[in-house]
Structure formats: C-alpha cells, structure tokens
Coordinates of C-alpha atoms (C1' of nucleotides) in Angstrom, one line a residue:
Chain A
X1 CA -18.0 17.9 20.1
X2 CA -19.9 17.4 16.9
X3 CA -20.2 14.1 15.2
X4 CA -17.1 13.0 13.3
X5 CA -17.7 13.1 9.5
X6 CA -15.0 12.3 7.0
X7 CA -15.0 12.1 3.3
X8 CA -13.2 10.3 0.5
X9 CA -13.3 12.5 -2.6
X10 CA -12.0 10.6 -5.6
X11 CA -12.1 12.0 -9.1
X12 CA -13.5 9.4 -11.5
X13 CA -10.7 9.4 -14.0
X14 CA -9.5 5.9 -13.9
X15 CA -8.6 3.0 -11.7
X16 CA -8.3 3.1 -8.0
X17 CA -4.8 2.5 -6.9
X18 CA -3.3 1.3 -3.6
X19 CA -2.7 4.8 -2.3
X20 CA -6.3 5.7 -3.0
X21 CA -7.7 2.7 -1.3
X22 CA -5.5 3.3 1.7
X23 CA -6.8 6.9 2.0
X24 CA -10.4 5.5 1.9
X25 CA -9.4 3.0 4.5
X26 CA -7.9 5.4 6.9
X27 CA -10.9 7.7 6.5
X28 CA -13.2 4.9 7.2
X29 CA -11.3 3.4 10.1
X30 CA -11.0 6.8 11.7
X31 CA -14.6 7.6 11.3
X32 CA -15.8 4.2 12.6
X33 CA -13.4 4.3 15.5
X34 CA -15.0 7.5 16.5
X35 CA -18.6 6.4 15.8
X36 CA -18.7 8.8 12.9
X37 CA -19.8 8.9 9.3
X38 CA -18.0 8.1 6.1
X39 CA -19.0 10.0 3.0
X40 CA -18.0 9.6 -0.6
X41 CA -18.0 12.7 -2.7
X42 CA -17.3 12.5 -6.4
X43 CA -14.9 15.2 -7.6
X44 CA -15.8 15.4 -11.2
X45 CA -15.0 19.0 -11.9
X46 CA -12.7 18.3 -14.8
X47 CA -15.0 17.5 -17.6
X48 CA -12.1 17.0 -20.0
X49 CA -11.0 14.0 -17.9
X50 CA -14.3 12.3 -17.5
X51 CA -14.0 8.6 -17.9
X52 CA -17.2 6.5 -18.3
X53 CA -17.5 3.7 -15.8
X54 CA -14.9 5.1 -13.5
X55 CA -17.3 6.1 -10.8
X56 CA -19.1 2.8 -10.8
X57 CA -15.7 1.1 -10.6
X58 CA -14.8 3.1 -7.5
X59 CA -18.0 1.9 -5.8
X60 CA -17.3 -1.7 -6.9
X61 CA -13.9 -1.5 -5.3
X62 CA -15.2 -0.1 -2.0
X63 CA -17.8 -2.9 -1.9
X64 CA -15.2 -5.5 -2.5
X65 CA -13.1 -4.1 0.3
X66 CA -16.1 -4.2 2.6
X67 CA -16.1 -0.4 3.0
X68 CA -19.6 0.9 2.7
X69 CA -20.2 4.7 2.7
X70 CA -22.8 6.2 4.9
X71 CA -23.5 8.8 2.3
X72 CA -22.6 9.0 -1.4
X73 CA -24.3 9.6 -4.8
X74 CA -25.5 6.0 -4.7
X75 CA -26.2 5.7 -1.0
X76 CA -27.9 9.1 -0.7
X77 CA -27.7 11.3 2.4
X78 CA -28.8 14.6 3.8
X79 CA -26.0 16.7 2.3
X80 CA -26.3 16.0 -1.4
X81 CA -25.8 16.1 -4.1
X82 CA -22.6 14.2 -3.8
X83 CA -21.2 14.9 -7.2
X84 CA -19.5 18.2 -7.7
X85 CA -20.8 18.5 -11.3
X86 CA -24.3 18.4 -9.9
X87 CA -23.5 20.8 -7.1
X88 CA -22.1 23.2 -9.7
X89 CA -25.4 23.1 -11.5
X90 CA -27.0 24.4 -8.4
X91 CA -24.7 27.4 -8.4
X92 CA -23.2 26.4 -5.1
X93 CA -19.6 27.4 -5.9
X94 CA -20.3 30.6 -7.8
X95 CA -21.8 32.4 -4.9
X96 CA -18.7 31.8 -2.8
X97 CA -16.4 32.9 -5.6
X98 CA -18.5 36.1 -5.8
X99 CA -18.2 36.7 -2.1
X100 CA -14.4 36.5 -2.4
X101 CA -14.5 38.8 -5.4
X102 CA -16.5 41.3 -3.5
X103 CA -14.1 41.2 -0.6
X104 CA -11.1 41.7 -2.8
X105 CA -9.8 38.3 -1.9
X106 CA -10.1 37.1 -5.4
X107 CA -10.0 38.6 -8.9
X108 CA -11.0 38.0 -12.5
X109 CA -8.3 36.9 -14.9
X110 CA -8.8 37.0 -18.6
X111 CA -5.6 35.5 -19.8
X112 CA -5.9 32.8 -22.5
X113 CA -4.0 29.6 -22.2
X114 CA -1.7 30.9 -24.8
X115 CA -1.0 34.0 -22.9
X116 CA -0.3 31.9 -19.8
X117 CA 2.2 29.8 -21.8
X118 CA 3.8 32.9 -23.0
X119 CA 4.2 34.3 -19.5
X120 CA 5.7 31.0 -18.3
X121 CA 8.1 31.1 -21.1
X122 CA 9.0 34.8 -20.9
X123 CA 9.7 34.7 -17.2
X124 CA 11.5 31.5 -17.2
X125 CA 15.1 31.7 -16.0
X126 CA 17.7 29.2 -14.8
X127 CA 16.9 30.1 -11.2
X128 CA 13.1 30.1 -11.8
X129 CA 12.3 27.3 -14.3
X130 CA 8.6 27.4 -13.6
X131 CA 7.3 30.9 -12.9
X132 CA 4.0 31.1 -11.2
X133 CA 1.0 33.3 -11.6
X134 CA 1.6 35.2 -8.4
X135 CA 2.2 38.6 -6.9
X136 CA 5.3 39.1 -9.0
X137 CA 3.6 38.8 -12.3
X138 CA -0.1 39.4 -11.8
X139 CA 0.1 43.1 -12.5
X140 CA 1.7 42.3 -15.8
X141 CA -1.2 40.0 -16.8
X142 CA -4.7 40.7 -18.0
X143 CA -6.9 40.7 -14.9
X144 CA -9.2 42.9 -12.8
X145 CA -6.2 43.9 -10.7
X146 CA -4.1 45.2 -13.6
X147 CA -7.1 46.6 -15.6
X148 CA -9.2 49.5 -14.7
X149 CA -12.6 48.9 -13.4
X150 CA -14.2 50.1 -16.6
X151 CA -12.0 47.8 -18.7
X152 CA -12.9 44.9 -16.5
X153 CA -16.5 45.7 -16.7
X154 CA -16.3 45.9 -20.5
X155 CA -14.6 42.6 -20.8
X156 CA -17.1 41.0 -18.5
X157 CA -20.1 42.5 -20.3
X158 CA -18.7 41.3 -23.6
X159 CA -18.7 37.8 -22.1
X160 CA -15.0 37.4 -22.3
X161 CA -13.8 34.0 -21.0
X162 CA -12.4 34.4 -17.5
X163 CA -11.4 32.6 -14.4
X164 CA -11.5 33.7 -10.8
X165 CA -8.1 33.5 -9.0
X166 CA -7.4 33.8 -5.3
X167 CA -5.3 36.9 -4.5
X168 CA -2.6 35.6 -2.3
X169 CA -1.7 38.1 0.4
X170 CA 1.9 39.3 0.6
X171 CA 4.2 38.5 3.5
X172 CA 1.9 36.4 5.6
X173 CA 2.5 33.1 7.2
X174 CA -0.3 30.6 7.0
X175 CA -0.2 28.1 9.8
X176 CA -2.2 25.0 10.6
X177 CA -1.8 21.8 12.6
X178 CA -1.7 18.6 10.7
X179 CA -2.8 15.6 12.7
X180 CA 0.1 13.6 11.4
X181 CA 2.9 16.2 10.9
X182 CA 2.1 18.8 13.5
X183 CA 2.7 22.4 12.9
X184 CA 2.9 23.4 9.2
X185 CA 3.8 26.9 8.1
X186 CA 3.9 28.4 4.6
X187 CA 4.8 31.9 3.4
X188 CA 2.1 33.3 1.2
X189 CA 4.7 34.9 -1.0
X190 CA 5.7 31.6 -2.3
X191 CA 2.3 30.3 -3.3
X192 CA 0.6 31.3 -6.5
X193 CA -2.8 32.8 -7.3
X194 CA -4.6 29.6 -7.8
X195 CA -7.6 29.4 -10.1
X196 CA -10.7 29.0 -8.1
X197 CA -13.4 29.1 -10.8
X198 CA -12.6 27.9 -14.2
X199 CA -13.7 29.4 -17.5
X200 CA -16.4 26.8 -17.9
X201 CA -17.9 27.8 -14.5
X202 CA -16.6 24.7 -12.8
X203 CA -14.8 25.2 -9.5
X204 CA -11.3 23.8 -9.2
X205 CA -10.5 21.4 -6.5
X206 CA -9.3 24.2 -4.3
X207 CA -12.6 26.0 -4.1
X208 CA -14.7 22.9 -4.2
X209 CA -13.0 21.1 -1.4
X210 CA -13.4 24.0 1.0
X211 CA -17.0 24.8 0.1
X212 CA -18.1 21.1 0.1
X213 CA -16.3 20.2 3.3
X214 CA -18.0 23.1 4.9
X215 CA -21.4 22.4 3.5
X216 CA -21.1 18.7 4.3
X217 CA -19.9 19.4 7.8
X218 CA -16.7 17.5 7.4
X219 CA -14.7 17.4 10.7
X220 CA -11.5 15.6 9.6
X221 CA -10.0 15.7 6.2
X222 CA -7.6 13.0 5.0
X223 CA -5.7 13.3 1.8
X224 CA -2.4 12.4 0.2
X225 CA 0.8 14.3 1.0
X226 CA 0.8 15.7 -2.5
X227 CA -1.7 18.2 -1.3
X228 CA 0.5 19.7 1.4
X229 CA 1.9 22.5 -0.9
X230 CA -1.5 23.8 -1.7
X231 CA -2.8 23.5 1.9
X232 CA -2.2 27.2 2.6
X233 CA -4.7 28.1 -0.2
X234 CA -7.3 26.0 1.5
X235 CA -6.6 27.4 4.9
X236 CA -6.9 30.9 3.6
X237 CA -10.2 30.1 1.8
X238 CA -11.5 28.7 5.1
X239 CA -10.5 31.8 6.8
X240 CA -12.1 34.1 4.2
X241 CA -15.3 32.1 3.8
X242 CA -16.3 30.1 6.8
X243 CA -13.9 30.9 9.6
X244 CA -10.9 28.9 10.8
X245 CA -12.9 27.6 13.8
X246 CA -15.0 25.6 11.4
X247 CA -12.1 24.2 9.4
X248 CA -11.7 20.4 9.5
X249 CA -8.6 19.0 11.0
X250 CA -6.2 18.0 8.3
X251 CA -4.2 14.8 8.0
X252 CA -1.8 14.5 5.1
X253 CA -1.1 10.9 4.5
X254 CA 2.4 9.8 3.4
X255 CA 2.9 8.5 -0.1
X256 CA 3.1 4.9 -1.0
X257 CA 6.2 4.4 -3.0
X258 CA 7.1 1.9 -5.7
X259 CA 10.4 0.3 -6.5
X260 CA 11.5 3.7 -7.9
X261 CA 9.6 6.7 -6.5
X262 CA 5.9 7.2 -6.3
X263 CA 4.0 4.0 -7.0
X264 CA 2.5 4.1 -10.5
X265 CA 0.7 1.6 -12.6
X266 CA 3.8 1.4 -14.7
X267 CA 5.6 -0.2 -11.7
X268 CA 2.9 -2.8 -11.5
X269 CA 3.3 -3.8 -15.2
X270 CA 7.1 -3.7 -14.9
X271 CA 7.5 -5.7 -11.7
X272 CA 4.4 -7.9 -12.1
X273 CA 2.3 -6.9 -9.2
X274 CA -1.2 -5.3 -9.1
X275 CA -1.5 -1.6 -8.3
X276 CA -5.3 -1.2 -8.6
X277 CA -7.8 -2.7 -6.2
X278 CA -9.6 -4.4 -9.1
X279 CA -9.0 -4.9 -12.8
X280 CA -9.4 -1.7 -14.7
X281 CA -9.7 -1.4 -18.5
X282 CA -9.2 2.0 -19.9
X283 CA -12.2 2.6 -22.2
X284 CA -10.1 4.7 -24.5
X285 CA -6.9 2.7 -24.9
X286 CA -8.4 -0.7 -23.9
X287 CA -5.3 -1.1 -21.7
X288 CA -5.9 -3.4 -18.8
X289 CA -4.3 -2.7 -15.4
X290 CA -4.3 -5.6 -13.0
X291 CA -6.2 -5.6 -9.7
X292 CA -5.6 -7.3 -6.4
X293 CA -9.0 -8.9 -6.5
X294 CA -8.4 -10.7 -9.8
X295 CA -4.8 -11.5 -8.9
X296 CA -6.3 -13.7 -6.2
X297 CA -6.2 -11.5 -3.0
X298 CA -8.8 -11.8 -0.3
X299 CA -10.4 -8.5 0.6
X300 CA -9.6 -9.2 4.2
X301 CA -5.9 -9.5 3.4
X302 CA -6.0 -6.5 1.1
X303 CA -7.3 -4.1 3.7
X304 CA -5.0 -5.6 6.3
X305 CA -1.9 -5.1 4.3
X306 CA -2.9 -1.6 3.3
X307 CA -3.7 -0.6 6.9
X308 CA -0.2 -1.7 7.9
X309 CA 1.4 0.3 5.2
X310 CA 1.9 3.4 7.3
X311 CA 0.2 2.5 10.4
X312 CA 0.8 -0.1 13.2
X313 CA -0.9 -0.9 16.4
X314 CA 2.3 -0.5 18.4
X315 CA 2.3 -4.2 19.3
X316 CA 3.6 -7.2 17.5
X317 CA 0.3 -8.0 16.0
X318 CA 0.1 -7.8 12.2
X319 CA -3.0 -9.7 11.3
X320 CA -6.2 -7.7 11.9
X321 CA -9.8 -8.1 11.0
X322 CA -11.7 -5.1 9.8
X323 CA -13.4 -4.9 13.2
X324 CA -10.0 -5.0 15.0
X325 CA -8.7 -2.3 12.8
X326 CA -11.7 -0.1 13.5
X327 CA -11.1 -0.7 17.2
X328 CA -7.4 -0.1 17.3
X329 CA -6.9 2.6 14.6
X330 CA -5.5 5.9 15.8
X331 CA -4.2 8.7 13.8
X332 CA -1.2 9.3 16.0
X333 CA 0.2 5.9 15.1
X334 CA 0.3 6.8 11.4
X335 CA 3.8 7.3 10.0
X336 CA 4.8 10.6 8.4
X337 CA 7.3 9.0 6.1
X338 CA 6.4 7.3 2.8
X339 CA 6.4 3.6 2.7
X340 CA 7.7 1.4 -0.2
X341 CA 5.2 -1.2 -1.2
X342 CA 6.6 -4.7 -0.9
X343 CA 4.7 -7.3 -2.9
X344 CA 6.4 -10.2 -1.2
X345 CA 5.0 -9.0 2.1
X346 CA 1.6 -8.4 0.5
X347 CA 1.5 -12.0 -0.6
X348 CA 2.4 -13.2 2.9
X349 CA -0.6 -11.3 4.2
X350 CA -2.8 -13.1 1.7
X351 CA -1.3 -16.5 2.6
X352 CA -2.0 -15.9 6.3
X353 CA -5.6 -15.0 5.5
X354 CA -6.1 -18.0 3.3
X355 CA -5.0 -20.1 6.3
X356 CA -7.1 -18.2 8.7
X357 CA -10.4 -18.0 6.9
X358 CA -12.8 -20.9 6.5
X359 CA -12.7 -22.4 3.0
X360 CA -16.3 -21.5 2.6
X361 CA -15.3 -17.9 2.4
X362 CA -13.5 -18.3 -0.9
X363 CA -14.6 -21.7 -2.2
X364 CA -16.9 -20.3 -4.8
X365 CA -14.1 -18.2 -6.4
X366 CA -11.9 -21.3 -6.7
X367 CA -14.8 -23.4 -8.0
X368 CA -15.3 -20.8 -10.7
X369 CA -11.7 -21.0 -11.6
X370 CA -11.9 -24.7 -11.9
X371 CA -15.0 -24.4 -14.1
X372 CA -13.3 -21.9 -16.3
X373 CA -10.5 -24.4 -16.8
X374 CA -12.9 -27.1 -17.7
X375 CA -13.3 -28.9 -14.5
X376 CA -16.8 -28.9 -13.0
X377 CA -17.1 -29.6 -9.4
X378 CA -20.1 -31.7 -8.4
X379 CA -19.3 -32.9 -4.9
X380 CA -18.8 -29.8 -2.7
X381 CA -18.0 -31.7 0.4
X382 CA -15.2 -33.6 -1.3
X383 CA -14.0 -30.3 -2.9
X384 CA -13.8 -28.6 0.4
X385 CA -11.8 -31.5 1.9
X386 CA -9.3 -31.2 -0.9
X387 CA -9.0 -27.4 -0.5
X388 CA -8.4 -27.9 3.2
X389 CA -5.6 -30.3 2.4
X390 CA -3.8 -27.9 0.2
X391 CA -4.5 -24.5 1.7
X392 CA -1.2 -24.3 3.5
X393 CA 0.5 -24.3 0.1
X394 CA -1.4 -21.4 -1.4
X395 CA -0.5 -17.8 -1.3
X396 CA -2.9 -16.5 -4.0
X397 CA -6.3 -17.9 -4.8
X398 CA -5.2 -19.3 -8.3
X399 CA -2.6 -21.4 -6.5
X400 CA -5.5 -23.6 -5.4
X401 CA -5.9 -24.7 -9.0
X402 CA -2.3 -25.8 -9.5
X403 CA -2.1 -27.3 -6.0
X404 CA -5.3 -29.3 -6.4
X405 CA -6.0 -30.1 -10.1
X406 CA -4.5 -33.5 -9.9
X407 CA -7.3 -34.5 -7.4
X408 CA -9.8 -34.1 -10.2
X409 CA -7.8 -34.8 -13.3
X410 CA -5.1 -37.3 -14.2
X411 CA -1.8 -35.3 -14.7
X412 CA -0.9 -34.9 -18.3
X413 CA 2.8 -34.5 -17.8
X414 CA 4.9 -36.5 -15.4
X415 CA 8.1 -35.1 -14.1
X416 CA 10.0 -38.2 -15.2
X417 CA 13.4 -36.7 -14.7
X418 CA 12.7 -36.7 -11.0
X419 CA 12.5 -40.5 -10.8
X420 CA 14.6 -41.7 -13.7
X421 CA 18.1 -41.5 -12.1
X422 CA 17.1 -43.9 -9.3
X423 CA 14.6 -46.0 -11.2
X424 CA 15.2 -49.7 -11.7
X425 CA 13.5 -52.9 -12.5
X426 CA 13.1 -53.8 -8.9
X427 CA 11.0 -50.7 -8.3
X428 CA 9.0 -51.3 -11.4
X429 CA 8.3 -54.8 -10.2
X430 CA 7.3 -53.4 -6.8
X431 CA 4.6 -51.3 -8.3
X432 CA 3.4 -54.0 -10.6
X433 CA 2.8 -56.4 -7.7
X434 CA 1.4 -53.6 -5.5
X435 CA -1.3 -52.9 -8.1
X436 CA -2.4 -56.5 -7.6
X437 CA -2.3 -56.2 -3.9
X438 CA -4.3 -53.0 -4.0
X439 CA -7.1 -54.7 -5.9
X440 CA -7.6 -57.1 -3.0
X441 CA -7.9 -54.3 -0.5
X442 CA -11.3 -54.1 1.1
X443 CA -10.8 -50.8 2.9
X444 CA -9.5 -47.7 1.2
X445 CA -8.1 -45.1 3.5
X446 CA -4.9 -43.4 4.3
X447 CA -3.6 -45.9 6.9
X448 CA -4.6 -49.0 5.0
X449 CA -2.9 -47.9 1.8
X450 CA 0.3 -46.8 3.6
X451 CA 0.4 -50.1 5.5
X452 CA 0.1 -52.1 2.4
X453 CA 2.7 -50.0 0.7
X454 CA 5.2 -50.4 3.5
X455 CA 4.6 -54.1 4.0
X456 CA 5.2 -54.9 0.4
X457 CA 8.3 -52.7 0.4
X458 CA 9.8 -54.6 3.3
X459 CA 8.9 -57.8 1.6
X460 CA 10.7 -56.7 -1.6
X461 CA 13.6 -55.4 0.5
X462 CA 13.3 -51.8 -0.8
X463 CA 13.3 -48.8 1.5
X464 CA 9.8 -47.4 1.5
X465 CA 11.2 -43.9 1.3
X466 CA 12.8 -44.6 -2.1
X467 CA 9.4 -45.6 -3.5
X468 CA 7.5 -42.7 -2.2
X469 CA 8.8 -40.1 -4.6
X470 CA 8.1 -42.2 -7.7
X471 CA 4.6 -42.9 -6.3
X472 CA 4.1 -39.1 -5.9
X473 CA 5.1 -38.4 -9.4
X474 CA 2.7 -41.1 -10.6
X475 CA -0.2 -39.5 -8.8
X476 CA 0.6 -35.8 -8.9
X477 CA 3.0 -35.4 -11.8
X478 CA 5.5 -33.3 -9.8
X479 CA 7.3 -32.9 -6.6
X480 CA 4.6 -31.1 -4.6
X481 CA 1.3 -31.6 -2.8
X482 CA 0.0 -33.1 0.4
X483 CA 1.1 -36.6 1.7
X484 CA 0.9 -39.2 -1.1
X485 CA -1.2 -41.7 0.8
X486 CA -3.7 -39.0 1.5
X487 CA -3.9 -38.3 -2.2
X488 CA -4.4 -41.9 -3.1
X489 CA -7.1 -42.2 -0.5
X490 CA -8.9 -39.2 -1.9
X491 CA -8.8 -40.0 -5.6
X492 CA -9.9 -43.6 -5.0
X493 CA -8.6 -47.1 -5.8
X494 CA -9.5 -47.2 -9.4
X495 CA -7.9 -43.9 -10.2
X496 CA -4.8 -44.7 -8.2
X497 CA -4.3 -48.0 -10.0
X498 CA -4.9 -46.3 -13.3
X499 CA -2.2 -43.6 -12.6
X500 CA 0.3 -46.2 -11.5
X501 CA -0.2 -48.3 -14.6
X502 CA 0.0 -45.3 -16.8
X503 CA 3.2 -44.0 -15.2
X504 CA 4.8 -47.4 -15.3
X505 CA 4.6 -47.4 -19.1
X506 CA 6.4 -44.1 -19.2
X507 CA 9.2 -44.6 -16.6
Chain B
rG1 C1' 15.7 26.7 -9.3
rC2 C1' 12.3 27.6 -5.3
rC3 C1' 9.0 25.6 -1.6
rG4 C1' 7.0 21.6 1.4
rC5 C1' 7.6 16.8 3.6
rG6 C1' 10.5 12.8 5.0
rU7 C1' 15.2 9.6 6.3
rU8 C1' 16.0 3.1 12.2
rG9 C1' 18.6 -3.8 8.3
rG10 C1' 16.9 -5.2 1.0
rU11 C1' 11.4 -4.0 2.7
rC12 C1' 7.4 -2.9 6.6
rA13 C1' 8.6 -1.2 11.3
rA14 C1' 8.9 -0.8 17.5
rG15 C1' 11.6 2.3 20.4
rG16 C1' 11.2 9.4 21.4
rG17 C1' 18.0 10.8 26.4
rG18 C1' 21.0 5.3 29.6
rU19 C1' 17.9 -1.1 25.8
rU20 C1' 22.1 -7.0 24.3
rA21 C1' 18.2 -1.4 19.0
rA22 C1' 11.7 -5.5 19.5
rG23 C1' 8.9 -7.9 15.8
rA24 C1' 7.3 -9.2 10.6
rC25 C1' 8.5 -10.0 5.2
rG26 C1' 12.4 -11.6 2.1
rC27 C1' 17.3 -14.1 2.2
rC28 C1' 20.7 -17.9 4.3
rU29 C1' 21.7 -22.3 7.8
rC30 C1' 19.6 -26.2 10.6
rC31 C1' 15.3 -29.3 12.7
rC32 C1' 10.6 -31.6 11.4
rU33 C1' 8.9 -34.1 6.8
rU34 C1' 12.3 -39.7 2.5
rU35 C1' 7.7 -34.3 -2.0
rC36 C1' 6.4 -29.2 -1.7
rA37 C1' 4.5 -26.4 2.0
rC38 C1' 3.1 -25.5 7.2
rG39 C1' 5.6 -25.4 11.9
rG40 C1' 10.2 -24.8 15.0
rA41 C1' 15.6 -23.0 16.1
rG42 C1' 19.4 -19.9 14.5
rG43 C1' 22.2 -15.8 11.2
rA44 C1' 22.9 -10.8 9.4
rA45 C1' 21.9 -2.7 11.6
rU46 C1' 28.4 1.1 14.0
rC47 C1' 19.8 3.9 13.8
rA48 C1' 21.9 8.9 6.2
rC49 C1' 26.4 12.1 7.3
rG50 C1' 28.7 16.2 10.0
rG51 C1' 28.6 19.3 14.0
rG52 C1' 26.5 20.7 18.7
rU53 C1' 23.6 20.2 23.8
rU54 C1' 24.4 16.4 27.7
rC55 C1' 27.9 12.6 32.5
rG56 C1' 25.3 10.0 28.5
rA57 C1' 21.9 10.8 21.9
rA58 C1' 18.8 6.3 17.3
rU59 C1' 16.2 9.5 20.6
rC60 C1' 16.9 17.0 21.5
rC61 C1' 19.1 21.3 18.2
rC62 C1' 21.6 23.1 13.7
rG63 C1' 23.7 22.1 9.0
rU64 C1' 24.7 18.9 4.8
rA65 C1' 23.4 14.9 1.7
rC66 C1' 19.8 11.9 -0.3
rG67 C1' 14.7 10.7 -1.3
rU68 C1' 10.0 12.3 -2.4
rG69 C1' 6.0 15.8 -3.6
rG70 C1' 4.4 20.5 -5.4
rU71 C1' 5.4 24.5 -8.5
rA72 C1' -1.7 23.4 -14.2
rC73 C1' -8.4 26.7 -16.0
rC74 C1' -5.6 17.9 -12.8
rA75 C1' -7.2 16.1 -8.8

RNA sequence: GCCGCGUUGGUCAAGGGGUUAAGACGCCUCCCUUUCACGGAGGAAUCACGGGUUCGAAUCCCGUACGUGGUACCA
C-alpha cells in the first residue's frame, strides 16, 4: 500500500477554532500513527474573503500545538505549490474543468447573481423554501445546456462572464464508505449542479479539493461533518476525473458543539471561554477573540483535551502525551456523534498537565506575567521553589500569579473580616511577643518557626490552631496558599516580622 | 420544506444480545488538612420514545421525536 498522506486544508479567513485544531490533530495523529506525511494546503480560492495575517496565524497555532507539517507553503515539498491561488495561476484547475466540459459532465452557466436570486425567489414555495440550481431548473436558466451551441459560442466569444457547473446525473445513487460512518449513499436527484469554476477563474472548493488531493497523492481525507452533504459531488468528480480507485478514504469528523448548537466564537464571548487556539484580532473590525494559549493553557493539555473530544483509547486513561496519542490513535475509535465542549473539563486537563510537567516547561511564561505586573524575578531557583509550592492550586497559568504574588510582594489588602470576629487582645499580645522571640531565632526554617509558634502558644494558653488563620492573613492577605510556616520560611525573617507588625496595626 | 448525520447521567464517555450499565469532569456528603488546594471514601442513569425480532435488547430491525449540518460563483 502506498504511503499515507493526509492534508489539512484551511482557508485563511480568520481565527482557528477548536474544531479546526481537532481536525488538524486527527489528521496528524492518523498520519504519524501510520508513519505517513502530514500536509498543509491553503485553500484561498475566495479572494473576497482574504484576510491578511490569517495564514501566518494558522502556522503559529500549529507550531504552538507542536504539530509540524511535513509539507506546506512554508515548509516546502515536492507537490507544491501549496496555495490554491498559486495553483490556479498555473492553470491546474482549468484543464480539468475543460475535460469535464468536453465529456458533457459539466456545462457553462451565464446566469448573473441577480438572475440566480430571481430564480431562487421565483421558485420558492412553502414546500421548497430554498430551490437549488439543479435538473429541475437548469433548462430554464441561461447555460450551455439550455442554449444552442451557436448561442453558447457567441456568449463565450463575447467574453461573457460564466461559471462551470457540474451536471448532476439523474436517478443515480452515489455511494462511498466513510471511515467513521460506514456506508453513505446519496441520490443525485437531490444534489444541485454545484459551481466548479467561478467567474474569476478560481475553482470552488469542490473542484479544488478533488484535483489537489489527486495531485498531492492524498490517501485519507479528514474533514468536518458539514461536508457530508456535498460528498457525492466530490465522489462523482473523482469518478469522472481520476477514477474511484484513486480516491482517498473519507472520514467525516463529528462537530464540536457549544452550549447551544455548533460551537461559535459567540459562545466563547458569551460564556467566557476561549474558542480559538490563539488570540485572534480581526484586522477589519479590530475585534479580539480569545485563544487558549493566552488564556493560560499548556499546549500539551490543549491537544490532549481536543484529542479526547470525539476519540478515546478504550481504556480509562485520559492523560496522553503527544507521543502516546500518536501511538494509540485509531480512526475506528472516533465517535460519530457530535460532542459538546465542556470548559470545566478542559480546565481540568490543564490542571493535570500543570501538575505533571516540570516547572521549567512553563516557568518563563509565568515569569513574564510577573514582569508585566511589575515584579521582576531575579532569583530563578527561589522562584521555581515557590512555583513548586503552589502548582497544585493552579488550573490556568495566570493562577500562578495570584497564588504566588505574596511571596514577592507584601499584600496590599488584608482580609480582615476573616480574623476580626475571633480577634482579641490576648491574640494581639501573642503576636507582639512572638515578634520578639523571632528576632532571637538563629535558624530560619519551617520546623523552627512552627516550633517557636507552638511553644509560645502553649505558654500563652492559646490553641495554636486559633492563631494560624490570623497569621496566614498577615502573610498572605487571604484564606489561601501553601502551609503558613512554609511561607514564613520562604519570605524570610525580616519580611515576616514586617508583615506581622503591619497587620497588627490593622486588626 | 427537502436531504444527510446523530441520540448511554448536566458534560465527555466505556460497553455492540444475558453486566450490580465502567471511568472522568462538574455537583453534593464525609475523611485528611485548624487556610485554600492536592489526595482519599461515598452519592445520584428505568441507556430519547414507541413498536417489533428474541427465552432474553442499552446492544439487532422499523417508526416517531429531538438535536445538528447542508440546501452559496464560502470553505
């Protein structure tokens, strides 16, 4: 069997959302599992939707996810060019359209957009709210089927704007086997005469995907479920142009759903979770859509959670490295039903990966965040120790800041309400004399501090437990964080005493 | 409307004729911890509905409902 080659074919029109990344991921995992190649092809056939920066953005996202293409417009390869706009320049698509034309499998259509609108309007009925350009209406339209040969020729010679449409056969059943869904059948009567070549000479997706998959020797084609209805067009094109034997095996991936229907960037804004892999700012509207990266997700967690949205290993394991995913991935364990995206679970994956990975892996990101908030870290070793201390309490990367700032900065606000109800002069006295005792301490470590604290508490006849919360508020400012004595040991004697003194004046 | 695809707890899901219907997230209770977490122990599903087939159906078949996608010179 020939070498497995798969492709991810995004159109550079905006941000890369969850579903898109999952499609890339499944492509990639499948290819790598089979020792095959992963290609990225840019489907920029719609010039009206061109968005500057979108292509670069896609590659940035892939890089962040750790998914490197074997071939692409930026990585090169033997089957280029990898942008359809460039392929069109070479006349690649036109020749195939002409072949179809010659064989009577396609025809010229001269209808203007206005005429198409009119048709849709005229034929619209309650039973048929959206009439298609198909066998029922095509003879009533202006095309090389309804016109005489001479009329067509005249129109063509005059340079009249035209498109090439596929002529869907009547009463045929188009069948193919989907790797995920099995046997799929469609009646040709029900599908319309899709445009293959647009008036500007660009191919539509339908022609381009077939031609390019053939030319690039694609063996397995993954795409979203939304393509299922037009699959018969592609199958027919394969039959006409290159033979069904050469057709890649199709896999139509289930949709990723949001809280209400297909996941959209609107959902993200509405419910407060990211939908794109990385931050994306629309150059036209300047509208920012949040990304998982900037939200504080680890790429390891991101691909892990995406992989599990529609696939599972069939075991209880849920945490997988990229290498493990490559090893275990198999298409027959991919679900056919859509999955609703659950942000809570996504966060859990991230938390697990934060615990799992060495601090070194993401230390720099956190350090930058501290710097951005005005705290420059000079002692890396000490910083790492602090991060280690708080990592169990963090689900997203920015949590490290809130969980660890107080190690580097005296808290500005103390949660006084937490101590007030049980605060009294005895306790105040305890801390006053403890400060004095602390000054005499020669060692400064966890055990020594705790010992001193408990000894004095016993002496003063106060339960140590009743003093711990106030002490925590003094050092941290709130009811959270690692063990108090650990904190005191880390921030040092001088700072500890300073914070107690400062708090005492506020309680 | 028509066509396609789907439907196991709130969510992700295992299981594909005989099971006490796994597990995870989230939620709730408890333990640990005199903070918050982590960790641990528990709690919650008549497998969308209705008909079949079968000794027996979450599992196979048909229908219905619901969801979702498509119905563009967008991908």
